[in-house]
């Protein structure tokens, strides 16, 4: 692995977690470099944010490919070119297939807005809110073939206080995400450097 850990951030949407990680790197809290932002949504806000930060992007439209294997092969080539060490999924709305998983197994992590294994899949905050739970939270986990199933690395609870709306809960969850993700990435980097 190169001295400065190289990250690729994968995102399909707003990219607030990308921003939090990028800021933490700039401020010296994470000893890494974002080498590439990968997005499957050509119109995603995260792409403009990456460009403003001067970070290269790899943007693709899955509709233009015959299969997941074909576009994942292109992604792997882009990752190898940039010598990426870690793949950071941050709102990447697709399951990762074997083509990407095999070369990066144990080096792909995801953030999910619930205390897994509760509330897997889409709109986890809404699922928790509708279920009326009093505690939910954020999970960071290794990625495997399943949806939100890989080994858990870190979790933090968020309490659902009386009178909270769903947007209130989303706000509280994102606040936790934006601290927990950079901290966890730095912990993984520290562990990797000791190995
Ligand atoms: C986050 O809530 C994350 O937990 C989930 O997708 C959302 C991405 O948000 N996987 P953003 O694009 O980083 O703002």
Short mmCIF file of C-alpha atoms and ligand atoms in Angstrom, two decimals:
data_model
loop_
_atom_site.label_atom_id
_atom_site.label_comp_id
_atom_site.label_asym_id
_atom_site.label_seq_id
_atom_site.Cartn_x
_atom_site.Cartn_y
_atom_site.Cartn_z
CA UNK A 1 0.00 0.00 0.00
CA UNK A 2 1.20 3.53 -0.76
CA UNK A 3 2.27 5.73 2.17
CA UNK A 4 -0.72 8.04 1.83
CA UNK A 5 -3.83 5.92 1.69
CA UNK A 6 -5.81 6.50 -1.44
CA UNK A 7 -9.59 6.43 -1.21
CA UNK A 8 -12.25 6.19 -3.87
CA UNK A 9 -15.60 7.55 -2.70
CA UNK A 10 -18.65 6.07 -4.44
CA UNK A 11 -21.86 8.12 -4.28
CA UNK A 12 -25.15 8.44 -6.14
CA UNK A 13 -26.58 11.56 -4.54
CA UNK A 14 -25.96 14.66 -2.47
CA UNK A 15 -22.53 13.74 -1.22
CA UNK A 16 -22.65 15.20 2.28
CA UNK A 17 -20.58 12.27 3.55
CA UNK A 18 -18.10 12.85 0.73
CA UNK A 19 -17.85 16.48 1.89
CA UNK A 20 -17.32 15.44 5.51
CA UNK A 21 -14.53 13.03 4.55
CA UNK A 22 -12.90 15.55 2.21
CA UNK A 23 -12.98 18.21 4.96
CA UNK A 24 -11.56 15.81 7.55
CA UNK A 25 -8.67 15.04 5.19
CA UNK A 26 -8.06 18.74 4.50
CA UNK A 27 -8.00 19.46 8.23
CA UNK A 28 -5.54 16.65 8.90
CA UNK A 29 -7.92 14.38 10.81
CA UNK A 30 -7.69 11.61 8.21
CA UNK A 31 -4.35 10.64 6.77
CA UNK A 32 -5.53 9.90 3.23
CA UNK A 33 -6.24 11.32 -0.17
CA UNK A 34 -9.44 11.00 -2.17
CA UNK A 35 -8.04 9.83 -5.49
CA UNK A 36 -11.37 9.39 -7.26
CA UNK A 37 -15.11 9.98 -6.87
CA UNK A 38 -17.20 7.36 -8.64
CA UNK A 39 -20.86 8.00 -9.45
CA UNK A 40 -23.50 6.05 -11.34
CA UNK A 41 -25.71 9.16 -11.60
CA UNK A 42 -24.46 11.71 -14.14
CA UNK A 43 -26.67 14.40 -12.54
CA UNK A 44 -25.65 13.73 -8.90
CA UNK A 45 -24.70 16.74 -6.79
CA UNK A 46 -21.65 14.91 -5.48
CA UNK A 47 -19.98 15.28 -8.90
CA UNK A 48 -19.97 19.09 -8.75
CA UNK A 49 -18.70 18.90 -5.17
CA UNK A 50 -15.83 16.64 -6.25
CA UNK A 51 -14.94 18.94 -9.13
CA UNK A 52 -14.95 22.00 -6.84
CA UNK A 53 -12.55 20.14 -4.56
CA UNK A 54 -10.32 19.33 -7.54
CA UNK A 55 -10.87 15.58 -7.25
CA UNK A 56 -11.04 13.42 -10.40
CA UNK A 57 -14.39 11.77 -11.12
CA UNK A 58 -15.43 8.59 -12.87
CA UNK A 59 -19.08 9.03 -13.86
CA UNK A 60 -21.00 6.36 -15.73
CA UNK A 61 -24.58 5.62 -16.68
CA UNK A 62 -25.34 1.91 -16.10
CA UNK A 63 -27.97 2.05 -18.87
CA UNK A 64 -25.15 2.44 -21.38
CA UNK A 65 -23.61 -0.96 -20.50
CA UNK A 66 -24.66 -4.51 -21.33
CA UNK A 67 -24.11 -5.75 -17.75
CA UNK A 68 -22.89 -4.87 -14.26
CA UNK A 69 -19.78 -6.91 -14.96
CA UNK A 70 -18.85 -4.62 -17.87
CA UNK A 71 -19.18 -1.33 -16.00
CA UNK A 72 -17.56 -2.73 -12.87
CA UNK A 73 -14.59 -3.83 -14.98
CA UNK A 74 -14.18 -0.23 -16.17
CA UNK A 75 -14.41 0.98 -12.57
CA UNK A 76 -11.73 -1.51 -11.48
CA UNK A 77 -9.43 -0.25 -14.24
CA UNK A 78 -9.97 3.36 -13.10
CA UNK A 79 -9.28 2.35 -9.48
CA UNK A 80 -6.09 0.51 -10.42
CA UNK A 81 -4.91 3.49 -12.48
CA UNK A 82 -5.32 5.71 -9.41
CA UNK A 83 -3.79 3.01 -7.14
CA UNK A 84 -6.81 3.10 -4.84
CA UNK A 85 -6.43 1.31 -1.48
CA UNK A 86 -9.93 1.70 -0.01
CA UNK A 87 -13.41 1.99 -1.52
CA UNK A 88 -15.73 4.13 0.57
CA UNK A 89 -19.40 3.75 -0.31
CA UNK A 90 -21.27 6.91 0.69
CA UNK A 91 -24.82 6.70 -0.61
CA UNK A 92 -23.92 4.48 -3.59
CA UNK A 93 -27.31 3.04 -4.45
CA UNK A 94 -26.22 -0.27 -6.01
CA UNK A 95 -25.17 -3.69 -4.84
CA UNK A 96 -21.51 -4.33 -5.54
CA UNK A 97 -20.91 -7.32 -7.83
CA UNK A 98 -18.11 -9.88 -7.90
CA UNK A 99 -16.07 -7.98 -10.49
CA UNK A 100 -15.50 -5.14 -8.03
CA UNK A 101 -15.79 -7.12 -4.82
CA UNK A 102 -13.17 -9.78 -5.56
CA UNK A 103 -10.18 -7.46 -6.04
CA UNK A 104 -11.23 -5.20 -3.14
CA UNK A 105 -12.66 -7.69 -0.62
CA UNK A 106 -12.00 -6.40 2.91
CA UNK A 107 -11.23 -2.97 1.46
CA UNK A 108 -14.79 -1.80 0.72
CA UNK A 109 -16.84 -0.17 3.43
CA UNK A 110 -20.34 1.30 3.56
CA UNK A 111 -22.29 3.61 5.83
CA UNK A 112 -25.93 2.82 6.60
CA UNK A 113 -28.34 5.05 8.53
CA UNK A 114 -29.63 2.47 11.05
CA UNK A 115 -28.30 0.13 13.69
CA UNK A 116 -27.87 -2.92 11.48
CA UNK A 117 -29.13 -5.60 11.24
CA UNK A 118 -32.29 -3.54 11.83
CA UNK A 119 -33.78 -1.60 8.91
CA UNK A 120 -31.69 -2.74 5.96
CA UNK A 121 -32.23 -1.30 2.50
CA UNK A 122 -33.87 1.87 1.28
CA UNK A 123 -35.09 4.70 3.52
CA UNK A 124 -33.75 3.16 6.71
CA UNK A 125 -34.49 6.36 8.63
CA UNK A 126 -38.11 6.28 7.47
CA UNK A 127 -38.39 2.60 8.35
CA UNK A 128 -37.11 3.28 11.87
CA UNK A 129 -39.32 6.36 12.26
CA UNK A 130 -42.44 4.47 11.11
CA UNK A 131 -41.63 1.56 13.42
CA UNK A 132 -41.62 3.99 16.36
CA UNK A 133 -38.27 2.86 17.75
CA UNK A 134 -36.74 5.02 20.46
CA UNK A 135 -33.15 4.31 19.42
CA UNK A 136 -31.73 4.01 15.94
CA UNK A 137 -28.36 5.13 14.61
CA UNK A 138 -25.55 4.66 12.14
CA UNK A 139 -23.55 1.60 11.10
CA UNK A 140 -20.30 1.33 9.18
CA UNK A 141 -19.60 -2.14 7.81
CA UNK A 142 -17.49 -4.08 5.37
CA UNK A 143 -19.27 -4.76 2.09
CA UNK A 144 -20.10 -8.25 0.94
CA UNK A 145 -22.49 -9.58 -1.70
CA UNK A 146 -25.61 -8.92 0.36
CA UNK A 147 -27.52 -5.73 1.00
CA UNK A 148 -26.20 -4.12 4.21
CA UNK A 149 -25.00 -7.50 5.51
CA UNK A 150 -21.19 -7.31 5.85
CA UNK A 151 -19.23 -7.43 9.10
CA UNK A 152 -19.89 -4.42 11.33
CA UNK A 153 -16.97 -2.08 12.03
CA UNK A 154 -18.58 0.75 14.02
CA UNK A 155 -21.99 1.82 15.28
CA UNK A 156 -23.36 4.86 17.05
CA UNK A 157 -26.81 5.30 18.51
CA UNK A 158 -29.17 8.20 17.84
CA UNK A 159 -32.12 8.65 20.18
CA UNK A 160 -35.56 9.38 18.73
CA UNK A 161 -36.83 12.03 21.11
CA UNK A 162 -40.52 12.77 21.66
CA UNK A 163 -41.89 15.16 19.07
CA UNK A 164 -39.10 14.58 16.55
CA UNK A 165 -40.17 14.64 12.89
CA UNK A 166 -38.63 12.40 10.25
CA UNK A 167 -36.53 15.32 8.90
CA UNK A 168 -35.33 16.03 12.46
CA UNK A 169 -34.22 12.41 12.76
CA UNK A 170 -32.52 12.52 9.34
CA UNK A 171 -30.63 15.61 10.46
CA UNK A 172 -29.45 13.98 13.69
CA UNK A 173 -28.40 10.80 11.85
CA UNK A 174 -26.40 12.75 9.28
CA UNK A 175 -24.63 14.74 12.01
CA UNK A 176 -23.44 11.44 13.48
CA UNK A 177 -22.50 10.07 10.04
CA UNK A 178 -20.31 13.05 9.26
CA UNK A 179 -18.16 12.42 12.35
CA UNK A 180 -18.28 8.63 12.52
CA UNK A 181 -17.29 7.98 8.90
CA UNK A 182 -14.03 10.00 8.90
CA UNK A 183 -13.11 8.65 12.36
CA UNK A 184 -13.70 5.07 11.30
CA UNK A 185 -11.73 5.49 8.08
CA UNK A 186 -8.79 6.80 10.09
CA UNK A 187 -9.02 3.84 12.48
CA UNK A 188 -8.98 1.39 9.57
CA UNK A 189 -5.98 3.18 8.08
CA UNK A 190 -4.15 2.97 11.43
CA UNK A 191 -4.90 -0.75 11.68
CA UNK A 192 -3.82 -1.35 8.07
CA UNK A 193 -0.55 0.47 8.63
CA UNK A 194 0.20 -1.68 11.69
CA UNK A 195 -0.41 -4.94 9.78
C1 LIG B 1 -26.39 8.50 3.99
O1 LIG B 1 -27.43 8.70 4.89
C2 LIG B 1 -25.87 7.10 4.08
O2 LIG B 1 -26.02 6.54 5.34
C3 LIG B 1 -26.69 6.35 3.09
O3 LIG B 1 -26.92 7.26 2.04
C4 LIG B 1 -26.89 8.58 2.55
C5 LIG B 1 -25.97 9.37 1.67
O4 LIG B 1 -26.04 10.75 1.96
N1 LIG B 1 -26.03 5.15 2.67
P1 LIG B 1 -25.03 11.79 1.31
O5 LIG B 1 -25.15 11.65 -0.21
O6 LIG B 1 -23.65 11.44 1.78
O7 LIG B 1 -25.49 13.13 1.75
#
